[in-house]
mmCIF file of C-alpha atoms and ligand atoms in Angstrom:
data_model
loop_
_atom_site.group_PDB
_atom_site.id
_atom_site.type_symbol
_atom_site.label_atom_id
_atom_site.label_comp_id
_atom_site.label_asym_id
_atom_site.label_seq_id
_atom_site.Cartn_x
_atom_site.Cartn_y
_atom_site.Cartn_z
ATOM 1 C CA MET A 887 -140.444 -172.674 -4.413
ATOM 2 C CA GLN A 888 -138.871 -169.582 -2.759
ATOM 3 C CA ILE A 889 -138.237 -170.282 0.976
ATOM 4 C CA LYS A 890 -136.510 -168.234 3.719
ATOM 5 C CA ALA A 891 -133.460 -170.039 5.100
ATOM 6 C CA ALA A 892 -130.403 -169.841 7.368
ATOM 7 C CA VAL A 893 -127.328 -169.715 4.758
ATOM 8 C CA VAL A 894 -123.660 -170.190 5.899
ATOM 9 C CA THR A 895 -122.076 -168.687 2.948
ATOM 10 C CA GLY A 896 -118.475 -168.942 4.188
ATOM 11 C CA THR A 897 -116.834 -169.553 7.514
ATOM 12 C CA ASN A 898 -118.420 -167.077 10.116
ATOM 13 C CA GLN A 899 -120.769 -165.843 7.513
ATOM 14 C CA LEU A 900 -124.553 -166.336 7.882
ATOM 15 C CA SER A 901 -127.032 -164.644 5.798
ATOM 16 C CA ILE A 902 -130.995 -165.276 6.566
ATOM 17 C CA GLU A 903 -132.202 -165.296 2.611
ATOM 18 C CA THR A 904 -134.590 -165.993 0.287
ATOM 19 C CA ILE A 905 -133.380 -169.214 -1.859
ATOM 20 C CA ASP A 906 -134.810 -171.735 -3.983
ATOM 21 C CA LEU A 907 -136.103 -175.222 -3.184
ATOM 22 C CA ALA A 908 -136.501 -177.890 -5.913
ATOM 23 C CA PRO A 909 -139.718 -180.416 -5.158
ATOM 24 C CA PRO A 910 -139.179 -183.840 -3.676
ATOM 25 C CA GLN A 911 -137.947 -186.551 -5.474
ATOM 26 C CA PRO A 912 -139.880 -190.011 -5.819
ATOM 27 C CA THR A 913 -138.596 -191.169 -2.292
ATOM 28 C CA GLU A 914 -138.629 -187.602 -0.596
ATOM 29 C CA VAL A 915 -141.072 -185.660 1.385
ATOM 30 C CA LEU A 916 -141.752 -181.783 1.506
ATOM 31 C CA ILE A 917 -141.860 -180.613 5.024
ATOM 32 C CA LYS A 918 -143.441 -177.238 6.478
ATOM 33 C CA LEU A 919 -141.158 -176.462 9.246
ATOM 34 C CA GLN A 920 -142.749 -175.556 12.505
ATOM 35 C CA ALA A 921 -139.925 -175.770 14.785
ATOM 36 C CA ALA A 922 -136.120 -176.261 14.577
ATOM 37 C CA GLY A 923 -133.799 -176.579 17.620
ATOM 38 C CA VAL A 924 -130.487 -174.607 17.729
ATOM 39 C CA CYS A 925 -127.689 -177.196 18.304
ATOM 40 C CA HIS A 926 -124.060 -176.668 19.159
ATOM 41 C CA SER A 927 -123.140 -178.467 16.015
ATOM 42 C CA ASP A 928 -124.749 -175.808 14.028
ATOM 43 C CA LEU A 929 -122.536 -173.418 15.647
ATOM 44 C CA HIS A 930 -119.543 -175.481 15.272
ATOM 45 C CA THR A 931 -120.249 -175.924 11.692
ATOM 46 C CA PHE A 932 -121.108 -172.046 10.957
ATOM 47 C CA ARG A 933 -117.687 -171.828 12.572
ATOM 48 C CA GLY A 934 -115.803 -174.221 10.076
ATOM 49 C CA GLU A 935 -114.840 -176.387 13.043
ATOM 50 C CA LEU A 936 -116.642 -179.681 11.987
ATOM 51 C CA SER A 937 -116.442 -181.202 8.349
ATOM 52 C CA VAL A 938 -119.388 -180.251 6.164
ATOM 53 C CA ALA A 939 -117.997 -177.033 4.271
ATOM 54 C CA PRO A 940 -120.125 -174.111 3.078
ATOM 55 C CA PRO A 941 -122.374 -172.959 1.301
ATOM 56 C CA LEU A 942 -124.883 -174.618 3.087
ATOM 57 C CA VAL A 943 -128.382 -174.380 4.893
ATOM 58 C CA LEU A 944 -128.104 -175.045 8.467
ATOM 59 C CA GLY A 945 -130.226 -177.011 10.977
ATOM 60 C CA HIS A 946 -130.794 -180.723 11.581
ATOM 61 C CA GLU A 947 -133.093 -180.720 14.535
ATOM 62 C CA GLY A 948 -136.914 -180.296 13.291
ATOM 63 C CA ALA A 949 -140.386 -180.934 13.087
ATOM 64 C CA GLY A 950 -143.315 -180.053 11.058
ATOM 65 C CA VAL A 951 -145.984 -180.999 8.736
ATOM 66 C CA VAL A 952 -145.705 -183.049 5.647
ATOM 67 C CA GLU A 953 -146.697 -180.873 2.482
ATOM 68 C CA ALA A 954 -146.342 -183.115 -0.405
ATOM 69 C CA VAL A 955 -144.728 -186.459 -1.062
ATOM 70 C CA GLY A 956 -142.899 -188.020 -4.116
ATOM 71 C CA ASN A 957 -144.572 -190.906 -5.991
ATOM 72 C CA ALA A 958 -142.624 -193.732 -4.416
ATOM 73 C CA VAL A 959 -143.306 -192.623 -0.599
ATOM 74 C CA THR A 960 -145.941 -195.018 0.839
ATOM 75 C CA LYS A 961 -145.886 -194.672 4.350
ATOM 76 C CA LEU A 962 -146.196 -190.722 4.757
ATOM 77 C CA LYS A 963 -148.985 -188.423 3.408
ATOM 78 C CA PRO A 964 -149.819 -184.721 3.404
ATOM 79 C CA GLY A 965 -150.832 -183.498 6.795
ATOM 80 C CA ASP A 966 -148.815 -186.177 8.666
ATOM 81 C CA HIS A 967 -146.764 -184.509 11.616
ATOM 82 C CA VAL A 968 -143.408 -185.736 11.519
ATOM 83 C CA LEU A 969 -139.825 -184.861 13.274
ATOM 84 C CA VAL A 970 -136.910 -184.895 11.258
ATOM 85 C CA ASN A 971 -134.162 -187.817 11.735
ATOM 86 C CA TRP A 972 -130.876 -186.757 10.714
ATOM 87 C CA LEU A 973 -129.674 -190.331 10.733
ATOM 88 C CA PRO A 974 -131.569 -192.032 7.624
ATOM 89 C CA ALA A 975 -129.793 -195.374 7.847
ATOM 90 C CA CYS A 976 -129.846 -197.672 5.058
ATOM 91 C CA GLU A 977 -130.909 -200.895 7.159
ATOM 92 C CA GLN A 978 -128.474 -203.088 4.853
ATOM 93 C CA CYS A 979 -125.080 -202.182 5.608
ATOM 94 C CA VAL A 980 -122.864 -204.261 8.097
ATOM 95 C CA HIS A 981 -122.944 -201.484 10.838
ATOM 96 C CA CYS A 982 -127.051 -201.463 10.345
ATOM 97 C CA LEU A 983 -127.062 -205.081 10.420
ATOM 98 C CA ASN A 984 -125.258 -205.208 13.601
ATOM 99 C CA GLY A 985 -127.769 -202.703 15.027
ATOM 100 C CA HIS A 986 -125.228 -199.675 14.997
ATOM 101 C CA TYR A 987 -127.493 -197.479 12.729
ATOM 102 C CA ASN A 988 -125.625 -194.373 13.969
ATOM 103 C CA LEU A 989 -122.656 -195.916 12.070
ATOM 104 C CA CYS A 990 -124.308 -196.268 8.759
ATOM 105 C CA GLU A 991 -122.058 -196.668 5.947
ATOM 106 C CA ARG A 992 -123.947 -194.353 3.738
ATOM 107 C CA TYR A 993 -123.643 -191.494 5.333
ATOM 108 C CA GLY A 994 -120.127 -190.567 4.439
ATOM 109 C CA SER A 995 -121.276 -189.795 0.944
ATOM 110 C CA THR A 996 -124.433 -188.287 1.673
ATOM 111 C CA ILE A 997 -125.458 -186.467 4.867
ATOM 112 C CA TYR A 998 -121.817 -185.785 5.907
ATOM 113 C CA ALA A 999 -121.513 -184.491 2.400
ATOM 114 C CA GLY A 1000 -124.364 -182.201 2.956
ATOM 115 C CA CYS A 1001 -126.562 -184.217 0.237
ATOM 116 C CA LEU A 1002 -129.717 -186.156 0.140
ATOM 117 C CA LEU A 1003 -129.522 -189.699 -0.459
ATOM 118 C CA ASP A 1004 -128.915 -189.570 -3.926
ATOM 119 C CA GLY A 1005 -125.859 -187.330 -3.568
ATOM 120 C CA THR A 1006 -127.533 -184.314 -4.854
ATOM 121 C CA SER A 1007 -129.130 -181.025 -3.407
ATOM 122 C CA ARG A 1008 -132.675 -179.352 -3.765
ATOM 123 C CA LEU A 1009 -131.346 -176.079 -2.506
ATOM 124 C CA HIS A 1010 -130.105 -173.139 -4.554
ATOM 125 C CA THR A 1011 -129.278 -169.425 -4.163
ATOM 126 C CA GLN A 1012 -131.366 -167.004 -6.238
ATOM 127 C CA ALA A 1013 -128.520 -167.219 -8.910
ATOM 128 C CA GLY A 1014 -128.559 -170.839 -9.184
ATOM 129 C CA VAL A 1015 -125.515 -171.723 -6.793
ATOM 130 C CA PRO A 1016 -126.037 -175.418 -5.238
ATOM 131 C CA LEU A 1017 -126.285 -175.136 -1.505
ATOM 132 C CA LYS A 1018 -125.702 -178.234 0.845
ATOM 133 C CA HIS A 1019 -128.238 -179.693 2.998
ATOM 134 C CA TYR A 1020 -126.702 -179.633 6.629
ATOM 135 C CA LEU A 1021 -126.808 -183.343 7.776
ATOM 136 C CA GLY A 1022 -129.437 -184.193 4.901
ATOM 137 C CA ALA A 1023 -131.976 -181.878 6.984
ATOM 138 C CA ALA A 1024 -131.402 -178.375 6.426
ATOM 139 C CA THR A 1025 -134.124 -177.307 8.911
ATOM 140 C CA MET A 1026 -133.537 -173.964 9.719
ATOM 141 C CA ALA A 1027 -135.602 -173.052 6.670
ATOM 142 C CA GLU A 1028 -139.443 -172.412 6.091
ATOM 143 C CA TYR A 1029 -139.655 -175.732 4.066
ATOM 144 C CA ALA A 1030 -137.282 -178.810 3.547
ATOM 145 C CA VAL A 1031 -137.152 -181.481 1.383
ATOM 146 C CA ILE A 1032 -135.669 -184.696 3.019
ATOM 147 C CA ASP A 1033 -135.696 -188.491 2.505
ATOM 148 C CA GLN A 1034 -138.703 -190.719 3.600
ATOM 149 C CA ALA A 1035 -135.986 -192.051 5.905
ATOM 150 C CA SER A 1036 -135.437 -188.977 7.382
ATOM 151 C CA ALA A 1037 -139.002 -188.459 8.376
ATOM 152 C CA ILE A 1038 -140.567 -190.030 11.527
ATOM 153 C CA PRO A 1039 -144.288 -189.760 12.348
ATOM 154 C CA ILE A 1040 -145.393 -188.304 15.486
ATOM 155 C CA PRO A 1041 -148.767 -188.079 17.059
ATOM 156 C CA ALA A 1042 -150.492 -184.697 16.478
ATOM 157 C CA ASP A 1043 -150.736 -184.098 20.373
ATOM 158 C CA VAL A 1044 -146.768 -183.513 20.454
ATOM 159 C CA PRO A 1045 -145.464 -180.120 20.546
ATOM 160 C CA PHE A 1046 -143.395 -179.424 17.391
ATOM 161 C CA GLU A 1047 -140.718 -177.719 19.550
ATOM 162 C CA VAL A 1048 -140.544 -180.750 21.640
ATOM 163 C CA ALA A 1049 -140.262 -183.281 18.711
ATOM 164 C CA ALA A 1050 -137.603 -181.049 17.192
ATOM 165 C CA ILE A 1051 -135.191 -181.435 20.127
ATOM 166 C CA ILE A 1052 -135.994 -185.194 20.597
ATOM 167 C CA GLY A 1053 -134.223 -185.899 16.918
ATOM 168 C CA CYS A 1054 -130.808 -184.546 18.252
ATOM 169 C CA ALA A 1055 -130.191 -183.129 21.854
ATOM 170 C CA VAL A 1056 -132.387 -185.636 23.697
ATOM 171 C CA ALA A 1057 -131.853 -188.602 21.781
ATOM 172 C CA THR A 1058 -127.945 -187.980 22.212
ATOM 173 C CA GLY A 1059 -128.299 -187.496 25.748
ATOM 174 C CA VAL A 1060 -130.645 -190.131 27.024
ATOM 175 C CA GLY A 1061 -129.222 -192.486 24.652
ATOM 176 C CA ALA A 1062 -125.732 -191.863 26.113
ATOM 177 C CA VAL A 1063 -127.193 -193.096 29.157
ATOM 178 C CA VAL A 1064 -129.253 -195.880 28.481
ATOM 179 C CA LYS A 1065 -128.027 -197.178 25.306
ATOM 180 C CA THR A 1066 -124.313 -196.329 25.699
ATOM 181 C CA ALA A 1067 -123.279 -196.794 29.452
ATOM 182 C CA GLN A 1068 -126.657 -198.904 29.911
ATOM 183 C CA VAL A 1069 -126.073 -197.925 33.620
ATOM 184 C CA ALA A 1070 -127.430 -199.884 36.470
ATOM 185 C CA VAL A 1071 -130.527 -198.906 38.650
ATOM 186 C CA GLY A 1072 -128.977 -197.156 41.941
ATOM 187 C CA SER A 1073 -125.565 -196.015 39.863
ATOM 188 C CA SER A 1074 -124.124 -192.875 40.661
ATOM 189 C CA ALA A 1075 -123.728 -190.457 37.430
ATOM 190 C CA ALA A 1076 -122.369 -187.013 36.778
ATOM 191 C CA VAL A 1077 -122.924 -185.048 33.992
ATOM 192 C CA ILE A 1078 -120.502 -182.353 32.631
ATOM 193 C CA GLY A 1079 -121.960 -179.386 30.699
ATOM 194 C CA CYS A 1080 -125.652 -178.767 31.171
ATOM 195 C CA GLY A 1081 -126.778 -177.594 27.498
ATOM 196 C CA GLY A 1082 -129.568 -179.305 25.781
ATOM 197 C CA VAL A 1083 -127.556 -182.379 25.605
ATOM 198 C CA GLY A 1084 -126.171 -182.678 29.297
ATOM 199 C CA LEU A 1085 -129.786 -181.648 30.319
ATOM 200 C CA SER A 1086 -131.156 -184.655 28.435
ATOM 201 C CA MET A 1087 -128.482 -186.904 30.007
ATOM 202 C CA LEU A 1088 -129.926 -185.712 33.427
ATOM 203 C CA GLN A 1089 -133.253 -186.688 32.224
ATOM 204 C CA GLY A 1090 -131.990 -189.967 31.025
ATOM 205 C CA CYS A 1091 -130.347 -190.615 34.562
ATOM 206 C CA ARG A 1092 -133.289 -189.940 36.119
ATOM 207 C CA LEU A 1093 -135.154 -192.329 33.720
ATOM 208 C CA ALA A 1094 -132.612 -195.250 34.508
ATOM 209 C CA GLY A 1095 -132.984 -194.764 38.242
ATOM 210 C CA CYS A 1096 -129.382 -193.092 39.093
ATOM 211 C CA HIS A 1097 -129.007 -191.720 42.230
ATOM 212 C CA PRO A 1098 -127.266 -189.220 43.176
ATOM 213 C CA ILE A 1099 -127.383 -187.398 39.777
ATOM 214 C CA ILE A 1100 -124.317 -184.430 39.728
ATOM 215 C CA ALA A 1101 -124.577 -181.861 37.217
ATOM 216 C CA ILE A 1102 -121.454 -179.890 36.525
ATOM 217 C CA ASP A 1103 -121.166 -176.496 34.526
ATOM 218 C CA VAL A 1104 -119.587 -173.050 34.859
ATOM 219 C CA PHE A 1105 -122.821 -171.216 34.738
ATOM 220 C CA ASP A 1106 -125.011 -171.102 37.834
ATOM 221 C CA GLN A 1107 -128.067 -170.475 35.663
ATOM 222 C CA LYS A 1108 -127.325 -173.686 33.719
ATOM 223 C CA LEU A 1109 -127.247 -175.491 37.360
ATOM 224 C CA ASP A 1110 -130.624 -173.902 37.781
ATOM 225 C CA PHE A 1111 -132.031 -175.510 34.483
ATOM 226 C CA ALA A 1112 -130.087 -178.760 35.923
ATOM 227 C CA ARG A 1113 -131.760 -178.837 39.137
ATOM 228 C CA LYS A 1114 -135.321 -178.555 37.333
ATOM 229 C CA MET A 1115 -134.529 -181.618 34.987
ATOM 230 C CA GLY A 1116 -133.168 -184.110 37.398
ATOM 231 C CA ALA A 1117 -130.048 -183.139 39.160
ATOM 232 C CA THR A 1118 -129.912 -183.921 42.962
ATOM 233 C CA HIS A 1119 -126.641 -182.030 43.207
ATOM 234 C CA THR A 1120 -124.975 -179.382 41.401
ATOM 235 C CA ILE A 1121 -120.956 -178.505 41.045
ATOM 236 C CA ASN A 1122 -120.085 -175.100 39.736
ATOM 237 C CA ALA A 1123 -116.544 -175.896 38.152
ATOM 238 C CA ARG A 1124 -115.452 -172.319 38.567
ATOM 239 C CA GLN A 1125 -116.235 -172.239 42.133
ATOM 240 C CA GLN A 1126 -115.722 -175.707 43.485
ATOM 241 C CA ASP A 1127 -113.010 -178.302 43.189
ATOM 242 C CA VAL A 1128 -114.629 -180.849 40.778
ATOM 243 C CA TYR A 1129 -113.069 -184.056 41.852
ATOM 244 C CA GLU A 1130 -113.277 -183.334 45.770
ATOM 245 C CA THR A 1131 -116.701 -182.222 45.427
ATOM 246 C CA LEU A 1132 -117.659 -185.499 43.501
ATOM 247 C CA ARG A 1133 -116.039 -187.631 46.234
ATOM 248 C CA ALA A 1134 -117.564 -185.751 48.880
ATOM 249 C CA ILE A 1135 -121.109 -186.607 47.428
ATOM 250 C CA THR A 1136 -120.330 -190.374 46.086
ATOM 251 C CA GLY A 1137 -117.423 -191.485 48.520
ATOM 252 C CA ILE A 1138 -115.252 -192.927 45.910
ATOM 253 C CA GLY A 1139 -116.447 -191.086 42.681
ATOM 254 C CA PRO A 1140 -119.531 -191.487 40.246
ATOM 255 C CA ASP A 1141 -120.302 -195.041 38.711
ATOM 256 C CA ALA A 1142 -120.640 -193.027 35.509
ATOM 257 C CA VAL A 1143 -119.199 -189.427 34.335
ATOM 258 C CA PHE A 1144 -120.888 -188.221 31.161
ATOM 259 C CA ASP A 1145 -119.191 -185.316 29.091
ATOM 260 C CA SER A 1146 -121.511 -183.170 26.699
ATOM 261 C CA VAL A 1147 -118.966 -180.545 26.324
ATOM 262 C CA GLY A 1148 -116.138 -182.405 24.413
ATOM 263 C CA ALA A 1149 -113.312 -179.879 25.191
ATOM 264 C CA THR A 1150 -109.558 -181.270 26.080
ATOM 265 C CA GLY A 1151 -110.353 -180.299 29.830
ATOM 266 C CA THR A 1152 -113.691 -181.873 30.405
ATOM 267 C CA ILE A 1153 -112.810 -185.160 28.568
ATOM 268 C CA SER A 1154 -109.980 -185.798 30.850
ATOM 269 C CA GLN A 1155 -112.123 -184.507 33.805
ATOM 270 C CA ALA A 1156 -114.741 -187.153 32.985
ATOM 271 C CA LEU A 1157 -112.244 -189.925 32.917
ATOM 272 C CA GLN A 1158 -110.489 -189.037 36.247
ATOM 273 C CA GLY A 1159 -113.737 -188.321 37.847
ATOM 274 C CA ALA A 1160 -115.182 -191.917 37.657
ATOM 275 C CA ARG A 1161 -114.593 -193.875 40.454
ATOM 276 C CA PRO A 1162 -112.184 -196.913 40.183
ATOM 277 C CA GLY A 1163 -113.712 -199.184 37.817
ATOM 278 C CA GLY A 1164 -116.205 -196.808 36.752
ATOM 279 C CA THR A 1165 -117.196 -195.428 33.308
ATOM 280 C CA ALA A 1166 -116.672 -192.193 31.352
ATOM 281 C CA VAL A 1167 -118.638 -191.338 28.256
ATOM 282 C CA ILE A 1168 -117.507 -188.789 25.732
ATOM 283 C CA VAL A 1169 -120.397 -187.249 23.781
ATOM 284 C CA GLY A 1170 -119.682 -183.929 23.022
ATOM 285 C CA LEU A 1171 -117.547 -182.927 19.785
ATOM 286 C CA HIS A 1172 -115.985 -179.502 20.034
ATOM 287 C CA ALA A 1173 -113.940 -179.422 16.963
ATOM 288 C CA ALA A 1174 -113.499 -182.422 14.510
ATOM 289 C CA ASN A 1175 -109.612 -182.270 14.832
ATOM 290 C CA LEU A 1176 -109.459 -182.149 18.358
ATOM 291 C CA GLU A 1177 -106.512 -184.206 20.056
ATOM 292 C CA VAL A 1178 -106.504 -184.683 23.868
ATOM 293 C CA PRO A 1179 -104.137 -185.977 26.252
ATOM 294 C CA LEU A 1180 -105.433 -188.193 28.586
ATOM 295 C CA PRO A 1181 -104.468 -189.600 32.258
ATOM 296 C CA ILE A 1182 -103.887 -193.076 30.972
ATOM 297 C CA ALA A 1183 -102.717 -194.264 34.478
ATOM 298 C CA SER A 1184 -106.274 -193.370 35.649
ATOM 299 C CA LEU A 1185 -107.662 -195.522 32.982
ATOM 300 C CA ILE A 1186 -105.157 -198.709 33.387
ATOM 301 C CA TYR A 1187 -104.510 -198.983 37.237
ATOM 302 C CA ASP A 1188 -108.036 -197.848 37.880
ATOM 303 C CA ASN A 1189 -109.520 -200.400 35.412
ATOM 304 C CA LYS A 1190 -111.840 -197.499 33.833
ATOM 305 C CA ARG A 1191 -114.022 -197.866 30.664
ATOM 306 C CA LEU A 1192 -113.626 -194.863 28.349
ATOM 307 C CA LEU A 1193 -116.776 -194.926 26.028
ATOM 308 C CA GLY A 1194 -117.379 -192.514 22.920
ATOM 309 C CA CYS A 1195 -121.053 -192.213 22.184
ATOM 310 C CA PHE A 1196 -122.205 -190.921 18.650
ATOM 311 C CA ALA A 1197 -125.689 -189.639 18.742
ATOM 312 C CA GLY A 1198 -126.586 -191.847 21.781
ATOM 313 C CA SER A 1199 -125.998 -194.946 19.970
ATOM 314 C CA ILE A 1200 -129.676 -194.998 19.070
ATOM 315 C CA ARG A 1201 -131.401 -196.826 16.244
ATOM 316 C CA PRO A 1202 -133.225 -193.837 14.951
ATOM 317 C CA LYS A 1203 -136.700 -195.590 13.846
ATOM 318 C CA VAL A 1204 -136.964 -197.727 16.684
ATOM 319 C CA ASP A 1205 -135.679 -195.202 19.469
ATOM 320 C CA LEU A 1206 -136.940 -191.991 18.624
ATOM 321 C CA PRO A 1207 -140.597 -193.173 18.618
ATOM 322 C CA ILE A 1208 -139.840 -194.511 22.194
ATOM 323 C CA LEU A 1209 -138.538 -191.252 23.088
ATOM 324 C CA VAL A 1210 -141.701 -189.459 22.074
ATOM 325 C CA GLU A 1211 -143.910 -191.841 23.868
ATOM 326 C CA LEU A 1212 -141.847 -191.589 27.029
ATOM 327 C CA TYR A 1213 -142.295 -187.716 26.441
ATOM 328 C CA ARG A 1214 -146.283 -188.300 26.119
ATOM 329 C CA ALA A 1215 -146.333 -190.475 29.164
ATOM 330 C CA GLY A 1216 -144.556 -188.044 31.431
ATOM 331 C CA ARG A 1217 -141.513 -190.048 32.145
ATOM 332 C CA LEU A 1218 -139.544 -187.600 30.100
ATOM 333 C CA ASP A 1219 -139.846 -183.931 31.252
ATOM 334 C CA LEU A 1220 -139.020 -182.212 28.209
ATOM 335 C CA ASP A 1221 -140.842 -178.955 28.282
ATOM 336 C CA PRO A 1222 -138.447 -177.015 30.769
ATOM 337 C CA LEU A 1223 -135.776 -177.780 28.151
ATOM 338 C CA ILE A 1224 -137.071 -175.261 25.738
ATOM 339 C CA SER A 1225 -136.226 -172.080 27.527
ATOM 340 C CA GLN A 1226 -136.227 -169.580 24.610
ATOM 341 C CA ARG A 1227 -137.742 -169.346 21.289
ATOM 342 C CA TYR A 1228 -136.676 -167.452 18.312
ATOM 343 C CA ALA A 1229 -137.462 -166.180 14.786
ATOM 344 C CA LEU A 1230 -135.282 -167.674 12.055
ATOM 345 C CA ASP A 1231 -133.865 -164.077 11.817
ATOM 346 C CA GLN A 1232 -133.082 -164.213 15.364
ATOM 347 C CA LEU A 1233 -130.366 -167.053 14.840
ATOM 348 C CA PRO A 1234 -127.295 -164.853 15.569
ATOM 349 C CA GLN A 1235 -128.682 -163.990 18.733
ATOM 350 C CA ALA A 1236 -129.588 -167.768 19.656
ATOM 351 C CA PHE A 1237 -125.963 -168.449 19.034
ATOM 352 C CA ALA A 1238 -124.876 -165.720 21.284
ATOM 353 C CA ASP A 1239 -127.351 -167.083 24.321
ATOM 354 C CA MET A 1240 -125.862 -170.467 23.575
ATOM 355 C CA GLU A 1241 -122.568 -169.490 24.081
ATOM 356 C CA ALA A 1242 -123.406 -166.990 27.205
ATOM 357 C CA GLY A 1243 -124.912 -170.235 28.754
ATOM 358 C CA THR A 1244 -128.278 -168.438 29.153
ATOM 359 C CA VAL A 1245 -130.783 -170.850 27.509
ATOM 360 C CA ALA A 1246 -131.167 -174.785 28.280
ATOM 361 C CA ARG A 1247 -132.171 -175.214 24.432
ATOM 362 C CA GLY A 1248 -133.056 -172.374 22.069
ATOM 363 C CA VAL A 1249 -135.528 -173.140 19.190
ATOM 364 C CA ILE A 1250 -136.414 -171.357 16.256
ATOM 365 C CA THR A 1251 -140.417 -171.494 15.874
ATOM 366 C CA PHE A 1252 -141.772 -170.590 12.220
HETATM 367 ZN ZN1 ZN B 1292 -127.471 -181.541 17.265
HETATM 368 ZN ZN1 ZN B 1293 -126.398 -198.673 6.880
#
């Protein structure tokens, strides 16, 4: 079938064009997308800063309606509402058996290579050139073919745009707090960067019973979003001294500092900002080849913990439905996260707004 999609044709080259999508194979499903989140990873991939090389169809946060299923699919049927899980774990490798589904061995040859789970693509240009599925998802398109392991059923009352962002930003942000750091009730916490992931971290901190919850950003508008999403204090890092202010609020520094940005300055800021004996959690990834000089004395003498967090350390099939239920129960307040909606053609504007710091999370709606 022919579909409209956001195609990265080369580094920094984006085209919204009509392409061909082949039907689902036996274990795959065809989804009619209703919403696709705009994530920094999409922007970094468009810029050639992460590992998947073009040509490819962007997008890995998505939700929609199952349109057709392959003949070996038993748990999904046309009409089901699903969110797209870009971590379709094998559930058999040593990492999966250890509960680390975010580290599954099959990702390297499949989703990170821009393929579906059989190592091939269903996407071609109209001239017949194969296109990769970004993270096995390719949700910035009217339709997507994904493996059944990439489709998580959701109740019909969950808005598609909320379901879309649960699959990446919310899972990563909330997971960093409750799964990676496993903060104790009453912990003080600071979050660096208030985009979709950082704002989700604030929600995770609130859910986990942290206090105070301190949001740090360089845009006042994002700090306004942060106050709506659970921050009890805010710091504008351009106008205030971050360390002094953290100590003024907490006395000795926060128990945990989360970095959602992944830049050289913010990573060392997270480590230095945490109290002696505290924890720094690095979640954001700016560029795959980034190397960062770290204040090691702060790590050793102050007995700190420095943790990496990939995709919120989640077990997608277990944790994504839990996040959906926490939203339905009002425990996660995700509606304010979606501050801007775009048509697919407006993706360049969505990237520009994300960089300018004027959106919490932008979502493409179809
Ligand atoms: Zn993402
Ligand atoms: Zn596995």
